[in-house]
Amino acid sequence: MSRIDLVKAAVDEQLNDSYDLLAMRMLFPPDRVEVKIDQEIKDLYVYPERLDTGYRDEWRAIATRALFRNAFGDHWRPDEENLERYLDFLRDEAIPRCVHDNIELFRMLGEVLSIARSDNAIAFPDPKRRALMKIIWPEKARR
């Protein structure tokens, strides 16, 4: 099995949780960021579908690149062992430290996930949702 196949399988099986993916996004931020991560998470309160339609895929790509670049440093070990050791480091040290250092961001993600999973939450298609949101909370006229 190639390294990229090992990494993709590891992300699918061991880093597929929204919290882990957010931690990976925080630990390995992209080079170019158009919107800060805290604003992305705040936007999920209004547009929770973004987590499934875009953010998860972006965060999975970041996790895949990070593992591929960093997990195979010990050249004398087999790739599987290198990857497992790096995943252990992430799970045992790096991700918990990231969660601790950014606890408010992870709390917001938890709230968004709980709202999205509740039985009384209704997701509207994007154009209709915006129209409804404008009716509920009209923007104040700019002067």
Coordinates of N, CA, C and O in Angstrom, one line a residue:
M1 N 0.8 -1.2 0.0 CA 0.0 0.0 0.0 C 0.9 1.2 0.0 O 1.8 1.3 0.8
S2 N 0.6 2.2 -0.9 CA 1.4 3.4 -1.0 C 1.2 4.3 0.3 O 0.2 4.2 1.0
R3 N 2.1 5.3 0.4 CA 1.9 6.2 1.6 C 0.6 7.0 1.5 O 0.0 7.2 2.5
I4 N 0.3 7.5 0.3 CA -0.9 8.3 0.2 C -2.2 7.4 0.5 O -3.1 7.9 1.2
D5 N -2.2 6.2 0.1 CA -3.3 5.3 0.5 C -3.4 5.1 2.0 O -4.4 5.0 2.6
L6 N -2.2 4.9 2.6 CA -2.2 4.7 4.1 C -2.7 6.0 4.8 O -3.5 5.9 5.7
V7 N -2.3 7.2 4.3 CA -2.7 8.4 4.9 C -4.2 8.6 4.7 O -4.9 9.0 5.6
K8 N -4.7 8.4 3.5 CA -6.2 8.5 3.2 C -7.0 7.6 4.1 O -8.0 8.0 4.7
A9 N -6.5 6.4 4.3 CA -7.2 5.4 5.1 C -7.2 5.9 6.6 O -8.2 5.8 7.3
A10 N -6.1 6.4 7.0 CA -6.0 6.9 8.4 C -6.9 8.0 8.6 O -7.6 8.1 9.7
V11 N -7.0 9.0 7.7 CA -7.9 10.1 7.9 C -9.3 9.6 7.9 O -10.1 10.0 8.7
D12 N -9.7 8.7 7.0 CA -11.1 8.1 7.0 C -11.4 7.4 8.3 O -12.5 7.5 8.8
E13 N -10.5 6.7 8.8 CA -10.8 5.8 9.9 C -10.5 6.4 11.3 O -11.2 6.2 12.3
Q14 N -9.5 7.3 11.4 CA -9.1 7.8 12.7 C -9.2 9.3 12.9 O -9.1 9.8 14.0
L15 N -9.3 10.1 11.9 CA -9.4 11.5 12.0 C -10.7 12.1 11.3 O -10.7 13.2 10.9
N16 N -11.7 11.3 11.3 CA -12.9 11.7 10.5 C -13.9 12.5 11.4 O -14.9 13.0 10.9
D17 N -13.7 12.6 12.7 CA -14.5 13.3 13.6 C -14.4 14.8 13.4 O -13.3 15.3 13.1
S18 N -15.4 15.6 13.5 CA -15.4 17.0 13.2 C -14.4 17.7 14.2 O -13.7 18.7 13.8
Y19 N -14.3 17.3 15.4 CA -13.4 17.9 16.4 C -12.0 17.7 16.0 O -11.1 18.6 16.1
D20 N -11.7 16.4 15.6 CA -10.3 16.1 15.2 C -9.9 16.9 13.9 O -8.8 17.3 13.8
L21 N -10.9 17.0 13.0 CA -10.6 17.7 11.8 C -10.4 19.2 12.0 O -9.5 19.8 11.5
L22 N -11.2 19.8 12.9 CA -10.9 21.2 13.3 C -9.6 21.3 14.0 O -8.8 22.3 13.7
A23 N -9.2 20.4 14.8 CA -7.9 20.5 15.5 C -6.8 20.4 14.4 O -5.8 21.2 14.5
M24 N -6.9 19.5 13.4 CA -5.9 19.4 12.4 C -5.9 20.7 11.6 O -4.8 21.2 11.2
R25 N -7.0 21.4 11.4 CA -7.1 22.6 10.7 C -6.3 23.7 11.5 O -5.6 24.6 11.0
M26 N -6.5 23.7 12.8 CA -5.8 24.6 13.7 C -4.3 24.3 13.8 O -3.5 25.3 13.8
L27 N -3.9 23.1 13.8 CA -2.5 22.7 13.9 C -1.7 23.0 12.7 O -0.6 23.3 12.7
F28 N -2.4 22.8 11.5 CA -1.8 22.9 10.2 C -2.6 23.9 9.3 O -3.2 23.5 8.4
P29 N -2.5 25.2 9.7 CA -3.3 26.2 9.0 C -2.9 26.3 7.5 O -1.7 26.1 7.2
P30 N -3.8 26.5 6.6 CA -3.4 26.7 5.2 C -2.5 28.0 5.0 O -2.6 28.9 5.8
D31 N -1.8 28.0 4.0 CA -0.9 29.1 3.7 C -1.7 30.4 3.5 O -1.3 31.5 4.0
R32 N -2.8 30.3 2.7 CA -3.6 31.5 2.4 C -4.9 31.3 3.0 O -5.6 30.3 2.8
V33 N -5.3 32.2 3.9 CA -6.6 32.1 4.6 C -7.4 33.4 4.2 O -7.0 34.5 4.5
E34 N -8.6 33.2 3.6 CA -9.4 34.3 3.3 C -10.3 34.7 4.5 O -10.6 35.8 4.6
V35 N -10.8 33.7 5.2 CA -11.6 33.9 6.4 C -11.0 33.2 7.6 O -10.6 32.1 7.5
K36 N -10.9 33.9 8.7 CA -10.3 33.4 9.9 C -11.1 32.2 10.4 O -12.4 32.2 10.3
I37 N -10.5 31.2 11.0 CA -11.2 30.0 11.5 C -12.3 30.4 12.5 O -13.4 29.7 12.4
D38 N -12.1 31.3 13.4 CA -13.1 31.6 14.3 C -14.4 32.2 13.6 O -15.5 31.9 14.0
Q39 N -14.2 32.9 12.6 CA -15.3 33.5 11.8 C -16.0 32.3 11.0 O -17.2 32.3 10.9
E40 N -15.2 31.4 10.5 CA -15.8 30.2 9.9 C -16.8 29.5 10.8 O -17.9 29.1 10.4
I41 N -16.3 29.3 12.0 CA -17.1 28.5 13.0 C -18.3 29.3 13.4 O -19.4 28.8 13.5
K42 N -18.2 30.6 13.6 CA -19.3 31.5 13.9 C -20.4 31.5 12.8 O -21.6 31.5 13.0
D43 N -19.9 31.4 11.6 CA -20.8 31.4 10.4 C -21.6 30.1 10.4 O -22.7 30.1 9.8
L44 N -21.2 29.0 11.0 CA -21.9 27.8 11.1 C -23.2 27.9 11.8 O -24.1 27.1 11.6
Y45 N -23.3 28.9 12.7 CA -24.6 29.1 13.4 C -25.7 29.5 12.4 O -26.8 29.1 12.6
V46 N -25.3 30.3 11.4 CA -26.3 30.7 10.4 C -26.3 29.8 9.2 O -27.4 29.5 8.7
Y47 N -25.2 29.2 8.8 CA -25.1 28.3 7.7 C -24.5 27.0 8.1 O -23.4 26.6 7.7
P48 N -25.2 26.1 8.9 CA -24.7 24.9 9.4 C -24.3 23.9 8.3 O -23.4 23.0 8.5
E49 N -24.9 24.0 7.1 CA -24.7 23.1 6.0 C -23.3 23.3 5.5 O -22.7 22.3 4.9
R50 N -22.6 24.4 5.8 CA -21.2 24.6 5.3 C -20.3 23.5 5.9 O -19.3 23.2 5.3
L51 N -20.6 23.1 7.1 CA -19.7 22.0 7.7 C -19.7 20.8 6.8 O -18.6 20.3 6.5
D52 N -20.8 20.4 6.3 CA -20.8 19.2 5.4 C -20.5 19.5 4.0 O -20.0 18.6 3.3
T53 N -20.9 20.7 3.5 CA -20.7 21.0 2.1 C -19.3 21.5 1.7 O -18.9 21.5 0.6
G54 N -18.5 21.9 2.7 CA -17.2 22.5 2.3 C -16.1 22.4 3.4 O -15.0 21.9 3.1
Y55 N -16.4 22.7 4.6 CA -15.4 22.7 5.6 C -14.8 21.4 5.9 O -13.6 21.2 6.0
R56 N -15.7 20.3 6.0 CA -15.1 19.0 6.3 C -14.2 18.5 5.2 O -13.1 18.0 5.5
D57 N -14.5 18.8 3.9 CA -13.6 18.4 2.8 C -12.3 19.2 2.9 O -11.3 18.6 2.7
E58 N -12.4 20.4 3.2 CA -11.2 21.3 3.3 C -10.3 20.8 4.4 O -9.1 20.6 4.3
W59 N -10.9 20.5 5.6 CA -10.2 20.1 6.7 C -9.6 18.7 6.5 O -8.5 18.4 7.0
R60 N -10.3 17.8 5.8 CA -9.8 16.5 5.5 C -8.6 16.6 4.6 O -7.6 15.9 4.8
A61 N -8.6 17.5 3.6 CA -7.5 17.7 2.7 C -6.3 18.2 3.5 O -5.2 17.8 3.3
I62 N -6.5 19.1 4.5 CA -5.5 19.6 5.3 C -4.9 18.5 6.1 O -3.6 18.4 6.3
A63 N -5.7 17.7 6.7 CA -5.2 16.6 7.6 C -4.4 15.6 6.7 O -3.4 15.1 7.1
T64 N -4.9 15.3 5.5 CA -4.2 14.4 4.6 C -2.8 14.9 4.2 O -1.8 14.2 4.3
R65 N -2.7 16.2 3.9 CA -1.4 16.8 3.5 C -0.5 16.8 4.8 O 0.7 16.5 4.6
A66 N -1.0 17.1 5.9 CA -0.2 17.2 7.1 C 0.4 15.8 7.5 O 1.6 15.7 7.8
L67 N -0.5 14.8 7.4 CA 0.0 13.4 7.7 C 1.1 13.0 6.7 O 2.1 12.4 7.0
F68 N 0.8 13.3 5.4 CA 1.7 12.9 4.3 C 3.1 13.6 4.5 O 4.1 12.9 4.3
R69 N 3.1 14.8 4.9 CA 4.3 15.6 5.0 C 5.1 15.2 6.3 O 6.3 15.3 6.3
N70 N 4.4 14.9 7.4 CA 5.0 14.8 8.7 C 5.1 13.4 9.3 O 5.9 13.2 10.3
A71 N 4.4 12.5 8.8 CA 4.3 11.2 9.5 C 5.4 10.2 9.1 O 5.5 9.1 9.8
F72 N 6.2 10.5 8.1 CA 7.2 9.5 7.7 C 8.6 10.0 7.8 O 9.5 9.8 7.0
G73 N 8.9 10.5 9.0 CA 10.2 11.1 9.3 C 11.3 10.0 9.6 O 12.5 10.2 9.2
D74 N 10.9 9.0 10.2 CA 11.9 7.9 10.6 C 12.0 6.9 9.4 O 11.2 6.0 9.3
H75 N 13.1 7.1 8.6 CA 13.2 6.3 7.4 C 13.5 4.9 7.6 O 13.3 4.0 6.7
W76 N 14.0 4.5 8.8 CA 14.3 3.1 9.0 C 13.1 2.3 9.5 O 13.2 1.1 9.5
R77 N 12.0 3.0 9.8 CA 10.8 2.3 10.2 C 9.9 2.1 9.0 O 9.9 2.9 8.1
P78 N 9.1 1.0 9.1 CA 8.1 0.8 8.0 C 7.1 2.0 8.0 O 6.8 2.6 9.1
D79 N 6.5 2.3 6.9 CA 5.6 3.4 6.7 C 4.4 3.2 7.7 O 3.9 4.2 8.3
E80 N 3.9 2.0 7.8 CA 2.7 1.8 8.7 C 3.1 2.2 10.2 O 2.3 2.8 10.9
E81 N 4.3 1.8 10.6 CA 4.7 2.1 12.0 C 4.9 3.6 12.2 O 4.5 4.2 13.2
N82 N 5.5 4.2 11.2 CA 5.7 5.7 11.2 C 4.4 6.4 11.4 O 4.2 7.3 12.2
L83 N 3.4 6.0 10.5 CA 2.1 6.7 10.5 C 1.4 6.4 11.9 O 0.8 7.4 12.4
E84 N 1.5 5.2 12.4 CA 0.8 4.9 13.6 C 1.4 5.7 14.8 O 0.7 6.2 15.7
R85 N 2.7 5.8 14.8 CA 3.4 6.6 15.9 C 3.0 8.1 15.8 O 2.8 8.7 16.8
Y86 N 2.9 8.6 14.6 CA 2.5 10.0 14.4 C 1.1 10.2 14.8 O 0.7 11.2 15.5
L87 N 0.2 9.3 14.4 CA -1.2 9.4 14.9 C -1.3 9.3 16.4 O -2.2 10.0 17.0
D88 N -0.5 8.5 17.0 CA -0.5 8.4 18.5 C -0.1 9.7 19.1 O -0.8 10.2 20.1
F89 N 0.9 10.3 18.5 CA 1.3 11.6 19.0 C 0.2 12.7 18.9 O -0.1 13.5 19.8
L90 N -0.5 12.7 17.7 CA -1.5 13.6 17.5 C -2.7 13.4 18.5 O -3.2 14.3 19.1
R91 N -3.1 12.1 18.6 CA -4.2 11.8 19.5 C -3.9 12.1 21.0 O -4.8 12.5 21.7
D92 N -2.7 11.7 21.4 CA -2.3 11.8 22.8 C -1.8 13.2 23.3 O -2.0 13.5 24.4
E93 N -1.2 13.9 22.3 CA -0.6 15.2 22.8 C -1.1 16.4 22.0 O -1.6 17.4 22.5
A94 N -0.9 16.4 20.7 CA -1.2 17.6 19.9 C -2.6 18.0 19.8 O -3.0 19.2 20.0
I95 N -3.5 17.1 19.5 CA -5.0 17.4 19.4 C -5.5 17.8 20.8 O -6.2 18.9 20.9
P96 N -5.3 17.1 21.9 CA -5.8 17.6 23.2 C -5.2 19.0 23.6 O -6.0 19.8 24.1
R97 N -4.0 19.2 23.3 CA -3.4 20.5 23.6 C -4.1 21.6 22.7 O -4.4 22.7 23.2
C98 N -4.4 21.3 21.5 CA -5.0 22.3 20.6 C -6.4 22.6 21.1 O -6.9 23.7 21.1
V99 N -7.2 21.5 21.5 CA -8.5 21.7 22.1 C -8.4 22.6 23.3 O -9.2 23.5 23.5
H100 N -7.5 22.3 24.2 CA -7.4 23.0 25.4 C -7.1 24.5 25.1 O -7.6 25.4 25.8
D101 N -6.2 24.8 24.2 CA -5.8 26.1 23.9 C -6.8 26.9 23.1 O -6.8 28.1 23.1
N102 N -7.8 26.2 22.5 CA -8.8 26.9 21.7 C -10.2 26.4 22.1 O -11.1 26.2 21.3
I103 N -10.4 26.2 23.4 CA -11.6 25.6 24.0 C -12.9 26.3 23.5 O -13.9 25.6 23.2
E104 N -12.9 27.6 23.5 CA -14.1 28.3 23.1 C -14.5 28.0 21.6 O -15.7 27.8 21.3
L105 N -13.6 27.9 20.8 CA -13.8 27.5 19.4 C -14.5 26.1 19.3 O -15.4 25.9 18.5
F106 N -13.9 25.2 20.1 CA -14.5 23.8 20.1 C -15.8 23.8 20.7 O -16.7 22.9 20.3
R107 N -16.1 24.6 21.7 CA -17.4 24.7 22.3 C -18.4 25.2 21.3 O -19.5 24.7 21.2
M108 N -18.0 26.2 20.5 CA -18.9 26.7 19.5 C -19.2 25.6 18.4 O -20.4 25.4 18.0
L109 N -18.2 24.8 18.0 CA -18.4 23.7 17.1 C -19.4 22.7 17.7 O -20.3 22.2 17.0
G110 N -19.2 22.4 19.0 CA -20.1 21.5 19.7 C -21.6 22.0 19.7 O -22.5 21.2 19.4
E111 N -21.8 23.3 19.9 CA -23.1 23.8 19.9 C -23.7 23.7 18.5 O -24.9 23.4 18.3
V112 N -22.9 24.0 17.4 CA -23.4 24.0 16.1 C -23.8 22.5 15.7 O -24.8 22.3 15.1
L113 N -22.9 21.6 16.1 CA -23.2 20.2 15.8 C -24.5 19.7 16.6 O -25.3 19.0 16.0
S114 N -24.7 20.2 17.8 CA -25.9 19.8 18.5 C -27.1 20.4 17.9 O -28.2 19.7 17.8
I115 N -27.0 21.6 17.5 CA -28.2 22.3 16.8 C -28.5 21.5 15.5 O -29.7 21.2 15.2
A116 N -27.5 21.2 14.7 CA -27.7 20.5 13.4 C -28.3 19.1 13.6 O -29.0 18.7 12.8
R117 N -28.0 18.5 14.7 CA -28.4 17.1 14.9 C -29.8 17.1 15.6 O -30.4 16.0 15.7
S118 N -30.3 18.2 16.1 CA -31.5 18.2 16.8 C -32.7 17.9 15.9 O -32.6 18.2 14.7
D119 N -33.8 17.4 16.5 CA -34.9 17.0 15.7 C -35.7 18.2 15.2 O -36.4 18.1 14.2
N120 N -35.6 19.3 15.9 CA -36.4 20.5 15.5 C -35.7 21.5 14.6 O -36.2 22.6 14.4
A121 N -34.5 21.2 14.2 CA -33.7 22.1 13.3 C -34.1 21.8 11.9 O -34.2 20.6 11.5
I122 N -34.3 22.8 11.1 CA -34.7 22.7 9.7 C -33.6 23.4 8.9 O -33.4 24.6 9.1
A123 N -33.1 22.7 7.9 CA -32.1 23.3 7.0 C -32.8 23.7 5.8 O -33.5 22.9 5.1
F124 N -32.7 25.0 5.4 CA -33.3 25.5 4.2 C -32.3 25.5 3.1 O -31.1 25.8 3.3
P125 N -32.7 25.3 1.8 CA -31.7 25.5 0.7 C -31.2 27.0 0.8 O -31.9 27.9 1.2
D126 N -30.0 27.2 0.3 CA -29.3 28.4 0.5 C -30.1 29.7 0.1 O -30.3 30.6 0.9
P127 N -30.6 29.8 -1.1 CA -31.3 31.1 -1.5 C -32.6 31.3 -0.7 O -32.8 32.4 -0.3
K128 N -33.3 30.2 -0.4 CA -34.5 30.4 0.4 C -34.2 30.7 1.8 O -34.9 31.5 2.5
R129 N -33.1 30.2 2.3 CA -32.7 30.4 3.7 C -32.3 31.9 3.8 O -32.7 32.5 4.8
R130 N -31.6 32.4 2.9 CA -31.2 33.8 2.9 C -32.4 34.7 2.9 O -32.5 35.7 3.6
A131 N -33.4 34.4 2.0 CA -34.6 35.2 2.0 C -35.4 35.2 3.3 O -35.8 36.2 3.8
L132 N -35.5 34.0 3.9 CA -36.1 33.9 5.2 C -35.4 34.6 6.3 O -36.0 35.3 7.1
M133 N -34.1 34.5 6.3 CA -33.3 35.2 7.3 C -33.4 36.7 7.1 O -33.4 37.5 8.1
K134 N -33.6 37.2 5.9 CA -33.8 38.7 5.7 C -35.1 39.1 6.2 O -35.3 40.2 6.7
I135 N -36.1 38.2 6.1 CA -37.4 38.6 6.7 C -37.4 38.6 8.2 O -37.9 39.5 8.8
I136 N -36.7 37.6 8.8 CA -36.6 37.5 10.2 C -35.8 38.6 10.8 O -36.1 39.3 11.8
W137 N -34.6 38.8 10.3 CA -33.6 39.8 10.8 C -33.2 40.7 9.6 O -32.1 40.6 9.0
P138 N -34.1 41.7 9.3 CA -33.7 42.6 8.2 C -32.5 43.4 8.6 O -32.3 43.8 9.8
E139 N -31.7 43.7 7.6 CA -30.5 44.5 7.8 C -30.9 45.9 8.0 O -31.8 46.4 7.4
K140 N -30.3 46.6 8.9 CA -30.6 48.0 9.1 C -30.1 48.8 7.9 O -29.0 48.5 7.4
A141 N -30.8 49.8 7.6 CA -30.4 50.7 6.5 C -29.1 51.4 6.8 O -28.9 51.9 7.9
R142 N -28.2 51.4 5.9 CA -26.9 52.0 6.1 C -27.0 53.5 5.8 O -27.6 53.9 4.8
R143 N -26.4 54.3 6.6 CA -26.4 55.7 6.4 C -25.2 56.3 5.8 O -24.1 55.9 5.9

